[in-house]
Amino acid sequence: MKEIFLLKLGEIVLKGANKRQFESRLRQNVRRRMKKFGEFDVYIMQSTVYVEPKDELADVDGAWEACRTIFGVVSLCRCRPCEKNLDAIFEAIENYLGDDLDCAKSFKVESKRSDKAFPMTSIQLSQEIGGRLAEAHPGVAVDVHHPDYTVYVEVRDFAAYVHGPAEPGAGGLPTGVGGRAMCLLSGGIDSPVAAYMIAKRGVEIEAVHFFSYPYTSQLAKDKVVELARLVAKYSGKMTVNVVPFTEIQEAIRDNCPEEYFTLVMRRFMMEISQRIARHDGCGALITGENLGQVASQTMEAMTVTGAVVDMPIFMPLVGMDKEEIVTIARKIGTLETSILPYEDCCTVFTPKHPKTKPTLGQLLNAEKNLDREALMERALAGVEKIKVAGDDEALL
């Protein structure tokens, strides 16, 4: 029989009356992600998603890689189904896992019997299959406590399934069960990680990027679009809203005290982002802010920059160490792109001595010579919308 995937559900199994809604969304997401790789049957039974290729034309390896990045799946394994009897199970293990067993120093068999009509208990099944494998592979020791390799047998409703150790999945909740949010996406390390972390909670992601040409280059813009594409590998396709920001930054430079440049700029970013978010049906903003990391990320600074919006602001990195953030960026594949030397608008007109403990009154006074509404309206009129998707998903 052909190879299939078993995707094990994570915290979805803890849901109550709305569990089926989460499962339905996950099944839809898996089906969508499989389309590029051929025809697959996707169905859920006993807190497991079955992904089964319908024919030999399916790209099984490509589909497997895609499954590893689907939120809602805590672990996954490639397995071989077989009939629910001892001879068929042993033969499937020999054909499917025999080479892996020969490369191991020791092994054990771990069985799970979901089909209670099967005549043997899980322990009895493990003992019987383990004994047969020990005879077939005399050079591999049996070690039930600390084995080098574990053979898994799952007796389920339709068939028995044999596989080696499972791999960790993306975890989290299925994309789409948590609403939609707008991420302020810069070209740095932090904001792509913030987008990924909120997407992991089932939130659909949109992005907004502030572009200050000619102070920032086309390469900087391309870098941000690539970061969005890398995040979309996990979150699903998204739109990047590129906001022309040059006029606003020049107005701040010409009309505001230097120590408030960054804070005033951040207030414009937050309010413009909220307006785009509301238009696009988003219920929250996401930022990569990290408490104390830079001058504009003190408690007082974050208070005044957030004061211009009234929707929730998600800051998943706020209490993390930089090394923790870098570790996640490396894991999801955004780090190498983030460290490319193309600066974003946050580096334009940076004050030498930024204000670290501002009050709202001080910011309102610093902005008094700006026509904020007119500046924002012109920026919003020039927004460019760029659609991006991960490698395994079509834009349309």
mmCIF file of C-alpha atoms in Angstrom:
data_model
loop_
_atom_site.group_PDB
_atom_site.id
_atom_site.type_symbol
_atom_site.label_atom_id
_atom_site.label_comp_id
_atom_site.label_asym_id
_atom_site.label_seq_id
_atom_site.Cartn_x
_atom_site.Cartn_y
_atom_site.Cartn_z
ATOM 1 C CA MET A 1 0.000 0.000 0.000
ATOM 2 C CA LYS A 2 1.137 3.562 -0.641
ATOM 3 C CA GLU A 3 2.756 5.887 1.883
ATOM 4 C CA ILE A 4 0.518 8.383 3.695
ATOM 5 C CA PHE A 5 0.968 11.099 6.329
ATOM 6 C CA LEU A 6 -0.533 11.219 9.792
ATOM 7 C CA LEU A 7 -0.736 14.767 11.202
ATOM 8 C CA LYS A 8 -1.429 14.800 14.945
ATOM 9 C CA LEU A 9 -3.542 17.637 16.305
ATOM 10 C CA GLY A 10 -2.156 19.874 19.046
ATOM 11 C CA GLU A 11 -4.203 21.933 21.479
ATOM 12 C CA ILE A 12 -7.269 21.579 19.239
ATOM 13 C CA VAL A 13 -7.986 18.354 21.119
ATOM 14 C CA LEU A 14 -8.599 20.425 24.262
ATOM 15 C CA LYS A 15 -11.383 22.455 22.658
ATOM 16 C CA GLY A 16 -14.977 21.870 23.706
ATOM 17 C CA ALA A 17 -18.148 22.370 21.700
ATOM 18 C CA ASN A 18 -16.324 24.317 18.968
ATOM 19 C CA LYS A 19 -13.662 21.652 18.372
ATOM 20 C CA ARG A 20 -15.189 20.730 15.021
ATOM 21 C CA GLN A 21 -14.819 24.302 13.779
ATOM 22 C CA PHE A 22 -11.083 24.154 14.485
ATOM 23 C CA GLU A 23 -10.790 20.746 12.821
ATOM 24 C CA SER A 24 -12.744 21.924 9.778
ATOM 25 C CA ARG A 25 -10.486 24.934 9.348
ATOM 26 C CA LEU A 26 -7.368 22.796 9.690
ATOM 27 C CA ARG A 27 -8.666 20.348 7.094
ATOM 28 C CA GLN A 28 -9.360 23.232 4.694
ATOM 29 C CA ASN A 29 -5.854 24.612 5.254
ATOM 30 C CA VAL A 30 -4.213 21.245 4.610
ATOM 31 C CA ARG A 31 -6.254 20.698 1.447
ATOM 32 C CA ARG A 32 -5.307 24.152 0.160
ATOM 33 C CA ARG A 33 -1.632 23.575 0.832
ATOM 34 C CA MET A 34 -1.694 20.180 -0.909
ATOM 35 C CA LYS A 35 -3.137 21.500 -4.197
ATOM 36 C CA LYS A 36 0.254 22.359 -5.659
ATOM 37 C CA PHE A 37 1.502 18.807 -5.155
ATOM 38 C CA GLY A 38 -1.241 16.763 -6.788
ATOM 39 C CA GLU A 39 -4.398 14.960 -5.728
ATOM 40 C CA PHE A 40 -4.665 14.075 -2.019
ATOM 41 C CA ASP A 41 -7.443 12.823 0.217
ATOM 42 C CA VAL A 42 -7.485 14.809 3.459
ATOM 43 C CA TYR A 43 -9.717 13.705 6.331
ATOM 44 C CA ILE A 44 -9.729 13.775 10.132
ATOM 45 C CA MET A 45 -10.391 10.902 12.516
ATOM 46 C CA GLN A 46 -9.463 10.435 16.175
ATOM 47 C CA SER A 47 -7.622 13.782 16.443
ATOM 48 C CA THR A 48 -5.439 12.947 13.447
ATOM 49 C CA VAL A 49 -5.392 14.394 9.936
ATOM 50 C CA TYR A 50 -4.840 11.747 7.269
ATOM 51 C CA VAL A 51 -3.133 12.970 4.089
ATOM 52 C CA GLU A 52 -3.264 10.288 1.420
ATOM 53 C CA PRO A 53 -2.019 10.659 -2.190
ATOM 54 C CA LYS A 54 -4.622 9.523 -4.699
ATOM 55 C CA ASP A 55 -2.193 8.447 -7.404
ATOM 56 C CA GLU A 56 1.474 8.005 -8.291
ATOM 57 C CA LEU A 57 1.676 11.480 -9.843
ATOM 58 C CA ALA A 58 1.480 13.241 -6.457
ATOM 59 C CA ASP A 59 4.647 14.974 -5.251
ATOM 60 C CA VAL A 60 4.830 13.254 -1.867
ATOM 61 C CA ASP A 61 8.112 14.860 -0.779
ATOM 62 C CA GLY A 62 6.905 18.368 -1.608
ATOM 63 C CA ALA A 63 3.635 17.753 0.208
ATOM 64 C CA TRP A 64 5.525 16.483 3.257
ATOM 65 C CA GLU A 65 7.614 19.653 3.476
ATOM 66 C CA ALA A 66 4.450 21.756 3.248
ATOM 67 C CA CYS A 67 2.784 19.781 6.040
ATOM 68 C CA ARG A 68 5.668 20.624 8.366
ATOM 69 C CA THR A 69 4.718 24.329 8.261
ATOM 70 C CA ILE A 70 0.952 24.046 8.813
ATOM 71 C CA PHE A 71 -0.223 25.566 12.096
ATOM 72 C CA GLY A 72 -2.442 23.316 14.202
ATOM 73 C CA VAL A 73 -0.285 20.210 13.749
ATOM 74 C CA VAL A 74 1.813 19.265 16.784
ATOM 75 C CA SER A 75 3.637 16.302 15.190
ATOM 76 C CA LEU A 76 3.591 14.350 11.945
ATOM 77 C CA CYS A 77 4.890 11.126 10.488
ATOM 78 C CA ARG A 78 5.182 9.376 7.151
ATOM 79 C CA CYS A 79 3.727 5.886 7.484
ATOM 80 C CA ARG A 80 2.752 2.731 5.636
ATOM 81 C CA PRO A 81 -0.818 1.443 6.053
ATOM 82 C CA CYS A 82 -1.478 -2.279 6.074
ATOM 83 C CA GLU A 83 -4.108 -4.845 7.030
ATOM 84 C CA LYS A 84 -4.848 -5.301 10.726
ATOM 85 C CA ASN A 85 -3.162 -8.637 11.331
ATOM 86 C CA LEU A 86 0.243 -9.663 12.678
ATOM 87 C CA ASP A 87 1.683 -10.965 9.418
ATOM 88 C CA ALA A 88 0.704 -7.848 7.468
ATOM 89 C CA ILE A 89 2.043 -5.533 10.175
ATOM 90 C CA PHE A 90 5.364 -7.372 10.377
ATOM 91 C CA GLU A 91 5.731 -7.398 6.586
ATOM 92 C CA ALA A 92 4.955 -3.667 6.371
ATOM 93 C CA ILE A 93 7.606 -2.903 8.995
ATOM 94 C CA GLU A 94 10.186 -5.015 7.199
ATOM 95 C CA ASN A 95 9.485 -3.391 3.824
ATOM 96 C CA TYR A 96 9.108 0.177 5.082
ATOM 97 C CA LEU A 97 11.458 0.423 8.075
ATOM 98 C CA GLY A 98 13.823 -2.515 7.673
ATOM 99 C CA ASP A 99 16.778 -0.464 6.445
ATOM 100 C CA ASP A 100 16.400 2.009 9.340
ATOM 101 C CA LEU A 101 16.341 -0.894 11.802
ATOM 102 C CA ASP A 102 19.537 -2.359 10.350
ATOM 103 C CA CYS A 103 21.297 0.990 10.901
ATOM 104 C CA ALA A 104 20.249 1.158 14.581
ATOM 105 C CA LYS A 105 22.114 -0.213 17.584
ATOM 106 C CA SER A 106 18.936 -1.023 19.509
ATOM 107 C CA PHE A 107 15.181 -0.791 19.079
ATOM 108 C CA LYS A 108 11.793 -1.216 20.663
ATOM 109 C CA VAL A 109 8.215 -1.443 19.373
ATOM 110 C CA GLU A 110 5.579 0.917 20.695
ATOM 111 C CA SER A 111 1.962 0.145 19.816
ATOM 112 C CA LYS A 112 -1.310 2.012 20.130
ATOM 113 C CA ARG A 113 -4.643 0.271 19.647
ATOM 114 C CA SER A 114 -7.410 2.744 18.860
ATOM 115 C CA ASP A 115 -9.557 -0.024 17.362
ATOM 116 C CA LYS A 116 -10.680 -1.891 20.475
ATOM 117 C CA ALA A 117 -12.021 -4.740 18.321
ATOM 118 C CA PHE A 118 -8.433 -5.731 17.535
ATOM 119 C CA PRO A 119 -7.855 -8.987 19.463
ATOM 120 C CA MET A 120 -4.524 -8.062 21.101
ATOM 121 C CA THR A 121 -3.703 -5.351 23.636
ATOM 122 C CA SER A 122 -1.085 -2.737 22.807
ATOM 123 C CA ILE A 123 1.475 -4.473 25.031
ATOM 124 C CA GLN A 124 0.804 -7.870 23.488
ATOM 125 C CA LEU A 125 1.121 -6.439 19.991
ATOM 126 C CA SER A 126 4.437 -4.742 20.829
ATOM 127 C CA GLN A 127 5.807 -7.968 22.338
ATOM 128 C CA GLU A 128 4.793 -10.113 19.380
ATOM 129 C CA ILE A 129 6.075 -7.756 16.700
ATOM 130 C CA GLY A 130 9.205 -6.995 18.735
ATOM 131 C CA GLY A 131 10.005 -10.697 18.994
ATOM 132 C CA ARG A 132 9.646 -11.200 15.254
ATOM 133 C CA LEU A 133 11.845 -8.183 14.504
ATOM 134 C CA ALA A 134 14.515 -9.385 16.955
ATOM 135 C CA GLU A 135 14.722 -12.669 15.053
ATOM 136 C CA ALA A 136 14.837 -10.896 11.688
ATOM 137 C CA HIS A 137 17.534 -8.429 12.827
ATOM 138 C CA PRO A 138 19.833 -10.350 15.202
ATOM 139 C CA GLY A 139 22.468 -7.635 15.093
ATOM 140 C CA VAL A 140 20.120 -5.037 16.609
ATOM 141 C CA ALA A 141 19.591 -5.279 20.373
ATOM 142 C CA VAL A 142 16.209 -4.902 22.045
ATOM 143 C CA ASP A 143 16.134 -1.982 24.508
ATOM 144 C CA VAL A 144 12.723 -0.967 25.818
ATOM 145 C CA HIS A 145 14.079 1.873 27.994
ATOM 146 C CA HIS A 146 16.554 3.819 25.849
ATOM 147 C CA PRO A 147 16.309 2.515 22.282
ATOM 148 C CA ASP A 148 18.305 3.943 19.420
ATOM 149 C CA TYR A 149 15.232 3.527 17.189
ATOM 150 C CA THR A 150 11.527 3.079 17.898
ATOM 151 C CA VAL A 151 9.070 1.309 15.614
ATOM 152 C CA TYR A 152 5.519 2.594 16.030
ATOM 153 C CA VAL A 153 2.403 0.585 15.260
ATOM 154 C CA GLU A 154 -1.008 2.261 15.328
ATOM 155 C CA VAL A 155 -4.093 0.097 14.905
ATOM 156 C CA ARG A 156 -6.861 2.454 13.815
ATOM 157 C CA ASP A 157 -10.351 2.164 12.323
ATOM 158 C CA PHE A 158 -9.450 1.657 8.670
ATOM 159 C CA ALA A 159 -6.036 -0.001 8.877
ATOM 160 C CA ALA A 160 -2.869 -0.494 10.862
ATOM 161 C CA TYR A 161 -0.128 2.078 10.316
ATOM 162 C CA VAL A 162 3.613 1.571 10.866
ATOM 163 C CA HIS A 163 6.145 4.358 11.095
ATOM 164 C CA GLY A 164 9.354 5.539 12.674
ATOM 165 C CA PRO A 165 9.717 8.454 15.117
ATOM 166 C CA ALA A 166 7.405 11.404 14.424
ATOM 167 C CA GLU A 167 8.742 14.869 13.636
ATOM 168 C CA PRO A 168 7.594 18.038 15.407
ATOM 169 C CA GLY A 169 4.963 20.056 13.577
ATOM 170 C CA ALA A 170 4.452 23.818 13.492
ATOM 171 C CA GLY A 171 2.128 23.689 16.532
ATOM 172 C CA GLY A 172 -0.282 26.483 17.383
ATOM 173 C CA LEU A 173 -3.809 26.854 16.025
ATOM 174 C CA PRO A 174 -5.082 26.591 12.431
ATOM 175 C CA THR A 175 -4.711 29.771 10.410
ATOM 176 C CA GLY A 176 -8.023 31.621 10.268
ATOM 177 C CA VAL A 177 -9.550 30.684 13.627
ATOM 178 C CA GLY A 178 -8.153 33.747 15.420
ATOM 179 C CA GLY A 179 -9.218 36.629 13.195
ATOM 180 C CA ARG A 180 -6.980 38.943 11.193
ATOM 181 C CA ALA A 181 -4.251 41.370 12.296
ATOM 182 C CA MET A 182 -1.957 43.915 10.648
ATOM 183 C CA CYS A 183 1.793 43.619 11.294
ATOM 184 C CA LEU A 184 4.103 46.639 11.050
ATOM 185 C CA LEU A 185 6.823 44.903 9.034
ATOM 186 C CA SER A 186 10.267 46.476 8.894
ATOM 187 C CA GLY A 187 13.386 44.969 7.394
ATOM 188 C CA GLY A 188 14.791 43.940 10.765
ATOM 189 C CA ILE A 189 14.918 40.696 12.708
ATOM 190 C CA ASP A 190 12.068 41.336 15.133
ATOM 191 C CA SER A 191 8.899 42.124 13.167
ATOM 192 C CA PRO A 192 8.884 38.973 10.971
ATOM 193 C CA VAL A 193 9.228 36.889 14.139
ATOM 194 C CA ALA A 194 6.359 38.831 15.736
ATOM 195 C CA ALA A 195 4.177 38.145 12.681
ATOM 196 C CA TYR A 196 5.029 34.435 12.831
ATOM 197 C CA MET A 197 4.239 34.181 16.536
ATOM 198 C CA ILE A 198 0.805 35.783 16.210
ATOM 199 C CA ALA A 199 0.076 33.740 13.073
ATOM 200 C CA LYS A 200 0.815 30.664 15.163
ATOM 201 C CA ARG A 201 -2.226 31.541 17.278
ATOM 202 C CA GLY A 202 -4.496 31.087 14.269
ATOM 203 C CA VAL A 203 -4.447 34.727 13.122
ATOM 204 C CA GLU A 204 -4.425 35.667 9.438
ATOM 205 C CA ILE A 205 -1.666 38.190 8.800
ATOM 206 C CA GLU A 206 -1.577 41.339 6.699
ATOM 207 C CA ALA A 207 1.471 43.614 6.670
ATOM 208 C CA VAL A 208 2.270 47.298 6.348
ATOM 209 C CA HIS A 209 5.692 48.648 5.443
ATOM 210 C CA PHE A 210 6.815 52.276 5.411
ATOM 211 C CA PHE A 211 9.042 53.126 2.457
ATOM 212 C CA SER A 212 11.083 56.336 2.288
ATOM 213 C CA TYR A 213 12.548 56.541 -1.184
ATOM 214 C CA PRO A 214 15.186 57.808 -1.987
ATOM 215 C CA TYR A 215 16.448 57.599 1.615
ATOM 216 C CA THR A 216 15.783 53.875 1.463
ATOM 217 C CA SER A 217 16.394 51.833 -1.673
ATOM 218 C CA GLN A 218 14.359 49.485 -3.826
ATOM 219 C CA LEU A 219 16.536 46.713 -2.402
ATOM 220 C CA ALA A 220 15.217 47.544 1.073
ATOM 221 C CA LYS A 221 11.649 47.252 -0.194
ATOM 222 C CA ASP A 222 12.411 43.971 -1.968
ATOM 223 C CA LYS A 223 13.923 42.663 1.255
ATOM 224 C CA VAL A 224 10.697 43.308 3.164
ATOM 225 C CA VAL A 225 8.592 41.628 0.481
ATOM 226 C CA GLU A 226 10.876 38.593 0.717
ATOM 227 C CA LEU A 227 10.494 38.558 4.527
ATOM 228 C CA ALA A 228 6.722 38.580 4.075
ATOM 229 C CA ARG A 229 6.994 35.667 1.647
ATOM 230 C CA LEU A 230 9.046 33.684 4.161
ATOM 231 C CA VAL A 231 6.465 34.306 6.903
ATOM 232 C CA ALA A 232 3.694 33.372 4.443
ATOM 233 C CA LYS A 233 5.234 29.896 4.260
ATOM 234 C CA TYR A 234 3.627 29.424 7.687
ATOM 235 C CA SER A 235 0.833 31.989 7.832
ATOM 236 C CA GLY A 236 -0.569 31.626 4.330
ATOM 237 C CA LYS A 237 -0.725 34.278 1.625
ATOM 238 C CA MET A 238 -0.848 37.918 2.694
ATOM 239 C CA THR A 239 -0.907 41.459 1.342
ATOM 240 C CA VAL A 240 1.969 43.848 2.044
ATOM 241 C CA ASN A 241 0.777 47.454 2.119
ATOM 242 C CA VAL A 242 3.731 49.665 1.146
ATOM 243 C CA VAL A 243 3.159 53.211 2.424
ATOM 244 C CA PRO A 244 5.109 56.152 0.879
ATOM 245 C CA PHE A 245 6.622 57.769 3.945
ATOM 246 C CA THR A 246 9.183 60.235 2.612
ATOM 247 C CA GLU A 247 6.999 63.356 2.850
ATOM 248 C CA ILE A 248 6.026 62.591 6.439
ATOM 249 C CA GLN A 249 9.611 62.015 7.549
ATOM 250 C CA GLU A 250 10.788 65.221 5.864
ATOM 251 C CA ALA A 251 7.947 67.137 7.528
ATOM 252 C CA ILE A 252 8.959 65.735 10.904
ATOM 253 C CA ARG A 253 12.576 66.695 10.260
ATOM 254 C CA ASP A 254 11.605 70.264 9.322
ATOM 255 C CA ASN A 255 8.974 70.921 12.006
ATOM 256 C CA CYS A 256 9.694 68.882 15.136
ATOM 257 C CA PRO A 257 12.399 68.960 17.817
ATOM 258 C CA GLU A 258 15.104 66.425 16.952
ATOM 259 C CA GLU A 259 14.831 64.400 20.184
ATOM 260 C CA TYR A 260 11.206 63.539 19.272
ATOM 261 C CA PHE A 261 11.817 62.513 15.613
ATOM 262 C CA THR A 262 11.510 58.770 16.151
ATOM 263 C CA LEU A 263 8.531 59.015 18.504
ATOM 264 C CA VAL A 264 6.541 61.276 16.174
ATOM 265 C CA MET A 265 7.405 58.980 13.275
ATOM 266 C CA ARG A 266 6.176 55.960 15.233
ATOM 267 C CA ARG A 267 2.894 57.711 16.030
ATOM 268 C CA PHE A 268 2.295 58.313 12.318
ATOM 269 C CA MET A 269 3.084 54.667 11.605
ATOM 270 C CA MET A 270 0.662 53.403 14.216
ATOM 271 C CA GLU A 271 -2.236 55.594 13.102
ATOM 272 C CA ILE A 272 -1.737 54.907 9.388
ATOM 273 C CA SER A 273 -1.479 51.185 10.121
ATOM 274 C CA GLN A 274 -4.734 51.270 12.076
ATOM 275 C CA ARG A 275 -6.553 52.974 9.210
ATOM 276 C CA ILE A 276 -5.333 50.367 6.705
ATOM 277 C CA ALA A 277 -6.099 47.599 9.199
ATOM 278 C CA ARG A 278 -9.693 48.733 9.654
ATOM 279 C CA HIS A 279 -10.187 49.015 5.895
ATOM 280 C CA ASP A 280 -8.863 45.458 5.424
ATOM 281 C CA GLY A 281 -10.913 43.912 8.227
ATOM 282 C CA CYS A 282 -8.116 43.526 10.782
ATOM 283 C CA GLY A 283 -8.907 43.649 14.477
ATOM 284 C CA ALA A 284 -5.425 44.306 15.906
ATOM 285 C CA LEU A 285 -1.946 45.606 15.154
ATOM 286 C CA ILE A 286 1.246 43.564 15.603
ATOM 287 C CA THR A 287 4.628 45.116 16.366
ATOM 288 C CA GLY A 288 8.067 43.666 16.999
ATOM 289 C CA GLU A 289 8.709 45.941 19.955
ATOM 290 C CA ASN A 290 10.949 44.616 22.710
ATOM 291 C CA LEU A 291 11.017 46.421 26.036
ATOM 292 C CA GLY A 292 14.233 48.385 26.502
ATOM 293 C CA GLN A 293 15.844 47.296 23.235
ATOM 294 C CA VAL A 294 16.061 50.830 21.781
ATOM 295 C CA ALA A 295 15.156 54.314 22.936
ATOM 296 C CA SER A 296 11.696 54.230 21.351
ATOM 297 C CA GLN A 297 10.853 51.016 23.192
ATOM 298 C CA THR A 298 10.839 52.186 26.775
ATOM 299 C CA MET A 299 7.595 51.863 28.693
ATOM 300 C CA GLU A 300 6.954 55.589 28.421
ATOM 301 C CA ALA A 301 7.772 55.695 24.692
ATOM 302 C CA MET A 302 5.490 52.777 23.893
ATOM 303 C CA THR A 303 2.711 54.477 25.837
ATOM 304 C CA VAL A 304 2.801 57.664 23.783
ATOM 305 C CA THR A 305 3.263 55.940 20.421
ATOM 306 C CA GLY A 306 0.364 53.598 21.125
ATOM 307 C CA ALA A 307 -1.891 56.418 22.294
ATOM 308 C CA VAL A 308 -2.914 57.340 18.721
ATOM 309 C CA VAL A 309 -4.737 54.008 18.161
ATOM 310 C CA ASP A 310 -7.629 52.349 19.941
ATOM 311 C CA MET A 311 -7.386 48.796 18.609
ATOM 312 C CA PRO A 312 -5.361 46.129 20.453
ATOM 313 C CA ILE A 313 -1.599 46.116 19.891
ATOM 314 C CA PHE A 314 0.005 42.667 20.062
ATOM 315 C CA MET A 315 3.685 42.686 21.098
ATOM 316 C CA PRO A 316 4.714 39.022 21.289
ATOM 317 C CA LEU A 317 8.423 39.830 21.689
ATOM 318 C CA VAL A 318 8.104 42.423 24.420
ATOM 319 C CA GLY A 319 9.716 40.337 27.172
ATOM 320 C CA MET A 320 12.121 38.225 25.129
ATOM 321 C CA ASP A 321 15.912 38.318 25.012
ATOM 322 C CA LYS A 322 17.446 39.143 21.655
ATOM 323 C CA GLU A 323 19.012 35.696 21.423
ATOM 324 C CA GLU A 324 15.592 34.104 21.849
ATOM 325 C CA ILE A 325 14.267 36.201 18.963
ATOM 326 C CA VAL A 326 17.268 35.340 16.779
ATOM 327 C CA THR A 327 16.759 31.635 17.495
ATOM 328 C CA ILE A 328 13.170 31.802 16.207
ATOM 329 C CA ALA A 329 14.220 33.889 13.181
ATOM 330 C CA ARG A 330 16.794 31.244 12.304
ATOM 331 C CA LYS A 331 14.233 28.462 12.765
ATOM 332 C CA ILE A 332 11.639 30.019 10.433
ATOM 333 C CA GLY A 333 14.213 31.072 7.844
ATOM 334 C CA THR A 334 13.974 34.865 8.077
ATOM 335 C CA LEU A 335 17.296 35.649 9.782
ATOM 336 C CA GLU A 336 19.572 35.655 6.741
ATOM 337 C CA THR A 337 17.254 38.012 4.874
ATOM 338 C CA SER A 338 16.741 40.273 7.897
ATOM 339 C CA ILE A 339 20.473 40.910 8.294
ATOM 340 C CA LEU A 340 21.005 41.976 4.679
ATOM 341 C CA PRO A 341 22.504 45.504 4.787
ATOM 342 C CA TYR A 342 19.541 47.404 3.308
ATOM 343 C CA GLU A 343 18.267 49.906 5.864
ATOM 344 C CA ASP A 344 14.602 50.745 6.385
ATOM 345 C CA CYS A 345 12.958 54.082 7.140
ATOM 346 C CA CYS A 346 13.530 53.729 10.900
ATOM 347 C CA THR A 347 17.184 54.631 10.303
ATOM 348 C CA VAL A 348 16.324 57.882 8.485
ATOM 349 C CA PHE A 349 16.845 61.136 10.471
ATOM 350 C CA THR A 350 17.659 59.244 13.672
ATOM 351 C CA PRO A 351 18.159 61.712 16.554
ATOM 352 C CA LYS A 352 21.530 61.797 18.321
ATOM 353 C CA HIS A 353 19.883 62.008 21.739
ATOM 354 C CA PRO A 354 16.374 60.546 21.536
ATOM 355 C CA LYS A 355 13.829 61.183 24.257
ATOM 356 C CA THR A 356 13.428 58.010 26.317
ATOM 357 C CA LYS A 357 10.811 59.085 28.897
ATOM 358 C CA PRO A 358 8.356 61.263 26.994
ATOM 359 C CA THR A 359 4.908 62.335 28.103
ATOM 360 C CA LEU A 360 1.877 62.594 25.861
ATOM 361 C CA GLY A 361 1.785 66.348 26.366
ATOM 362 C CA GLN A 362 5.360 66.673 25.145
ATOM 363 C CA LEU A 363 4.555 64.704 21.990
ATOM 364 C CA LEU A 364 1.442 66.746 21.242
ATOM 365 C CA ASN A 365 3.503 69.899 21.590
ATOM 366 C CA ALA A 366 6.270 68.480 19.358
ATOM 367 C CA GLU A 367 3.696 67.734 16.633
ATOM 368 C CA LYS A 368 1.840 71.060 16.777
ATOM 369 C CA ASN A 369 3.340 72.422 13.544
ATOM 370 C CA LEU A 370 2.395 69.335 11.504
ATOM 371 C CA ASP A 371 -0.790 68.951 9.486
ATOM 372 C CA ARG A 372 -1.077 65.321 10.529
ATOM 373 C CA GLU A 373 -4.361 64.610 8.795
ATOM 374 C CA ALA A 374 -3.262 65.960 5.415
ATOM 375 C CA LEU A 375 0.052 64.114 5.592
ATOM 376 C CA MET A 376 -1.672 60.828 6.406
ATOM 377 C CA GLU A 377 -4.295 61.230 3.692
ATOM 378 C CA ARG A 378 -1.627 61.734 1.028
ATOM 379 C CA ALA A 379 0.348 58.730 2.290
ATOM 380 C CA LEU A 380 -2.757 56.536 2.301
ATOM 381 C CA ALA A 381 -3.608 57.621 -1.234
ATOM 382 C CA GLY A 382 -0.242 56.305 -2.417
ATOM 383 C CA VAL A 383 -0.335 52.869 -0.767
ATOM 384 C CA GLU A 384 0.912 50.039 -2.981
ATOM 385 C CA LYS A 385 -0.571 46.595 -2.272
ATOM 386 C CA ILE A 386 1.724 43.630 -2.986
ATOM 387 C CA LYS A 387 0.365 40.100 -2.655
ATOM 388 C CA VAL A 388 2.777 37.399 -1.495
ATOM 389 C CA ALA A 389 2.526 33.676 -0.818
ATOM 390 C CA GLY A 390 4.777 30.888 0.356
ATOM 391 C CA ASP A 391 6.483 28.597 -2.167
ATOM 392 C CA ASP A 392 3.737 25.977 -1.961
ATOM 393 C CA GLU A 393 0.695 28.232 -2.361
ATOM 394 C CA ALA A 394 -0.786 30.102 -5.323
ATOM 395 C CA LEU A 395 -1.518 33.823 -4.972
ATOM 396 C CA LEU A 396 -5.062 33.477 -6.381
#
